[in-house]
PDB file of C-alpha atoms in Angstrom:
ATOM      1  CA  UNK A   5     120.816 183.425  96.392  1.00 75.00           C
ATOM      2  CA  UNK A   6     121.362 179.912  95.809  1.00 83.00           C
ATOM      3  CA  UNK A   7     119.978 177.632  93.289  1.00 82.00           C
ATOM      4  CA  UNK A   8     117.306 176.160  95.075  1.00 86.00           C
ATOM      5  CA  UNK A   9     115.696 180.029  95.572  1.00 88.00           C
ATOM      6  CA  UNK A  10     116.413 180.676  91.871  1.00 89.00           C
ATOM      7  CA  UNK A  11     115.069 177.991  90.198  1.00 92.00           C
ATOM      8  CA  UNK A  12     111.806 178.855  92.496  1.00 93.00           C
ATOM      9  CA  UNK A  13     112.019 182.510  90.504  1.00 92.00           C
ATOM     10  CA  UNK A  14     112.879 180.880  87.362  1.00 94.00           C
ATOM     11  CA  UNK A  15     109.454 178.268  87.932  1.00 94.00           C
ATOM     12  CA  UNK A  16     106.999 181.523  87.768  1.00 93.00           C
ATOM     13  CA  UNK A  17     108.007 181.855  84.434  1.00 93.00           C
ATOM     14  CA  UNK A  18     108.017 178.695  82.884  1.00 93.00           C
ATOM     15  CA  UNK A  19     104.695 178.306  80.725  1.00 89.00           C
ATOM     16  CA  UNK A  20     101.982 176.529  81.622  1.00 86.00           C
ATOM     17  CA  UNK A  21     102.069 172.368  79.914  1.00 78.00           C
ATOM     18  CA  UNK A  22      98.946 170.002  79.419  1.00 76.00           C
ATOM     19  CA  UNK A  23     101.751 167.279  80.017  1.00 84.00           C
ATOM     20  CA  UNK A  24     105.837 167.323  79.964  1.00 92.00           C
ATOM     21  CA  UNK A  25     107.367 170.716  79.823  1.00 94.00           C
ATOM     22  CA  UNK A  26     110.737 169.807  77.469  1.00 93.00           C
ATOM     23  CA  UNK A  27     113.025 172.735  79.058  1.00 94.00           C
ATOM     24  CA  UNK A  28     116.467 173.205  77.557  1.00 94.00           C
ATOM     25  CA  UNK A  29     118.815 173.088  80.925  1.00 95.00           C
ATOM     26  CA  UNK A  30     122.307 175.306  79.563  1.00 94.00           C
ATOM     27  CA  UNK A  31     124.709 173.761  80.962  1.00 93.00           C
ATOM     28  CA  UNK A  32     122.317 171.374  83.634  1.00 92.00           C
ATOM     29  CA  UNK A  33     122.242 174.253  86.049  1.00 87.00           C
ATOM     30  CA  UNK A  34     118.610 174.261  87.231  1.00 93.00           C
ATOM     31  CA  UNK A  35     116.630 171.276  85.934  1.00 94.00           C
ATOM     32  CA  UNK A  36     116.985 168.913  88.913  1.00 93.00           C
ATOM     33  CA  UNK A  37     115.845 171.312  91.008  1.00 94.00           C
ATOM     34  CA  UNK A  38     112.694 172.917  88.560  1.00 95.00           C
ATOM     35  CA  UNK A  39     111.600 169.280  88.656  1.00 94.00           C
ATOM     36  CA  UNK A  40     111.607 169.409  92.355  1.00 94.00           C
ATOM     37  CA  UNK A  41     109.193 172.225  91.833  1.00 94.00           C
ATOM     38  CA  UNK A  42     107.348 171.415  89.165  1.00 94.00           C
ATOM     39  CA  UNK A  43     106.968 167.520  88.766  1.00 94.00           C
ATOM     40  CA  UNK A  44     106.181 168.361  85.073  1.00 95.00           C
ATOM     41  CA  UNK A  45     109.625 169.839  83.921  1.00 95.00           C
ATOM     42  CA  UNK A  46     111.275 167.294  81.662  1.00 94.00           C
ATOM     43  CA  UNK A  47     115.170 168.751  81.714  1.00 95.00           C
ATOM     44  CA  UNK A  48     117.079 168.516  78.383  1.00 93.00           C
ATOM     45  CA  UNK A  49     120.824 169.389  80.036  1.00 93.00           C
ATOM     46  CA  UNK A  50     122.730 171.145  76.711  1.00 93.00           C
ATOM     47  CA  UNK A  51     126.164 172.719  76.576  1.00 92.00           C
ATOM     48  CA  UNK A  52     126.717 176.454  76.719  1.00 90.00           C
ATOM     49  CA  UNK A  53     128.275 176.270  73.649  1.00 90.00           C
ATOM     50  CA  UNK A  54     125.260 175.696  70.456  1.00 90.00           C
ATOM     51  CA  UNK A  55     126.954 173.903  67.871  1.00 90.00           C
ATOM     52  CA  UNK A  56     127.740 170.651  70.715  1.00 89.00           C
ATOM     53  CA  UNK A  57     123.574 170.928  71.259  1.00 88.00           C
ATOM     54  CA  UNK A  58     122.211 167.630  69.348  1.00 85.00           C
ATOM     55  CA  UNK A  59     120.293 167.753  65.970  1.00 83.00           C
ATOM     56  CA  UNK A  60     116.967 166.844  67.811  1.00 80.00           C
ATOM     57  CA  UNK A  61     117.701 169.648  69.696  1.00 82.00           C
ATOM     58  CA  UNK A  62     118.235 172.335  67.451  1.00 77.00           C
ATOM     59  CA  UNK A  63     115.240 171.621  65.611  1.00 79.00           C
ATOM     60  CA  UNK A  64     112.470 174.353  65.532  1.00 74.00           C
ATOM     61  CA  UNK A  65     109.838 174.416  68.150  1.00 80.00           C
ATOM     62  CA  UNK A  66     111.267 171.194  69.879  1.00 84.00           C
ATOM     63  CA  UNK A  67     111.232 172.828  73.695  1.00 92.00           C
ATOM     64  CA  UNK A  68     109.090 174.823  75.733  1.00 94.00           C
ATOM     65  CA  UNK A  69     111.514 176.727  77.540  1.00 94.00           C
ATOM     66  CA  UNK A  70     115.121 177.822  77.788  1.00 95.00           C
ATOM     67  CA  UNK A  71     116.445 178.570  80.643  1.00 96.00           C
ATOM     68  CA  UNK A  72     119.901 179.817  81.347  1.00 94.00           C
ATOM     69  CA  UNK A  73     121.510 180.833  84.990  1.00 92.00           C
ATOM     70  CA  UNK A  74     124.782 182.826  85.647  1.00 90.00           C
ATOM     71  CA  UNK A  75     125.455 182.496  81.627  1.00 90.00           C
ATOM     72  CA  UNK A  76     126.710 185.266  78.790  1.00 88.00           C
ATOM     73  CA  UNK A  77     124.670 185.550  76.436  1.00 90.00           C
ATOM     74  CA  UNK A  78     125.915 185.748  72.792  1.00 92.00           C
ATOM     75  CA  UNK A  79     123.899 186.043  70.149  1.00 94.00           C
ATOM     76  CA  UNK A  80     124.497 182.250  68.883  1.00 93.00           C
ATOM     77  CA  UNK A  81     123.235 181.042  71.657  1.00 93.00           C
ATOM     78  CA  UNK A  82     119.889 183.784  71.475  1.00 93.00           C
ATOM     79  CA  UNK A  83     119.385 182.836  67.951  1.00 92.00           C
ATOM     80  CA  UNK A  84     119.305 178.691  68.505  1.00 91.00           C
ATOM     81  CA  UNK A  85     117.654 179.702  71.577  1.00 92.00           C
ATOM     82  CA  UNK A  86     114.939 180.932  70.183  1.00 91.00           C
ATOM     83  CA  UNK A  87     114.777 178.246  67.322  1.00 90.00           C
ATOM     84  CA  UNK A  88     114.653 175.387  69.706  1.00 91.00           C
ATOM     85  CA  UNK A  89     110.959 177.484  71.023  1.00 92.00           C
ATOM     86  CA  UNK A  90     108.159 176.310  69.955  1.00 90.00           C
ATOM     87  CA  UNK A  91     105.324 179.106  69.292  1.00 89.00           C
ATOM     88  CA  UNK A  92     104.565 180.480  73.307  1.00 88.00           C
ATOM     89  CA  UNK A  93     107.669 179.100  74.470  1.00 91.00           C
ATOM     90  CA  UNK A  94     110.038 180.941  76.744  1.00 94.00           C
ATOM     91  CA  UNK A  95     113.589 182.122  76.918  1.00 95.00           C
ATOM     92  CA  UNK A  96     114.883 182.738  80.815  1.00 95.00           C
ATOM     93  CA  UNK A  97     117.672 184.113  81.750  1.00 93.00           C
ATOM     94  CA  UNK A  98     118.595 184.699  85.730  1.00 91.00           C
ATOM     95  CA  UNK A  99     122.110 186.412  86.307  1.00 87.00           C
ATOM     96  CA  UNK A 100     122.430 185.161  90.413  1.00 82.00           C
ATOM     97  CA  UNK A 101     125.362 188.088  91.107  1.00 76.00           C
ATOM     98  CA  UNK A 102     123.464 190.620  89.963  1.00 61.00           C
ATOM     99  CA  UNK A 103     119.949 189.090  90.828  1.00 53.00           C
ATOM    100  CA  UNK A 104     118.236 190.406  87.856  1.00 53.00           C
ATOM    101  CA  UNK A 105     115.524 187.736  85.854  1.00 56.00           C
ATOM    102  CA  UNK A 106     114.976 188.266  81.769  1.00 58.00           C
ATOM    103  CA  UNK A 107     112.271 186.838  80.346  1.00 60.00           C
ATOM    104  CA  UNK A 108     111.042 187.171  76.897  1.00 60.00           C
ATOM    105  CA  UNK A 109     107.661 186.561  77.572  1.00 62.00           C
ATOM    106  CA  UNK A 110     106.241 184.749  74.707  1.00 62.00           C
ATOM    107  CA  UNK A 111     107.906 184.128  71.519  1.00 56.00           C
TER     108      UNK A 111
END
């Protein structure tokens, strides 16, 4: 699977926006290319590792989404994660080796 065909996977799940989507891009994996699907997606790229993400950033419900490819989840990353959501947001996951997609669903 390459990007390209996982970010399409990835796009089903993003929530639905009135305007800009703010997604949280770990490690600028897929926002380029969810932007090329959905013109809406405004990509935030962040590090992997939570205490380099910026204090804007880390605020509570400042994002939409999350969305994460081919990355191990820890639970410091989970818990600012799901800080960064605001109310409805979403928290995706796709592992491309093992082709499996996690999504929270709303939070």
């Amino acid at each position: 699977m390459d990007r390209f065909q996982a970010c399409e996977i990835i796009a089903k799940h993003l929530p639905p926006s009135g305007s800009d989507l703010k997604l949280l891009d770990i490690n600028g994996e897929s926002g380029r290319y969810l932007q090329q699907i959905r013109p809406d997606v405004q990509p935030i790229d962040v590090p992997g590792y939570t205490p380099d993400w910026s204090s804007e950033v880390k605020q509570a419900d400042s994002v939409d989404s999350v969305v994460a490819v081919d990355y191990v989840l820890n639970e410091e990353f989970l818990q600012s994660a799901l800080e960064a959501l605001r109310a409805g947001g979403r928290l995706i996951v796709l592992n491309t080796a093992q082709q499996e997609l996690v999504s929270t669903g709303n939070v």
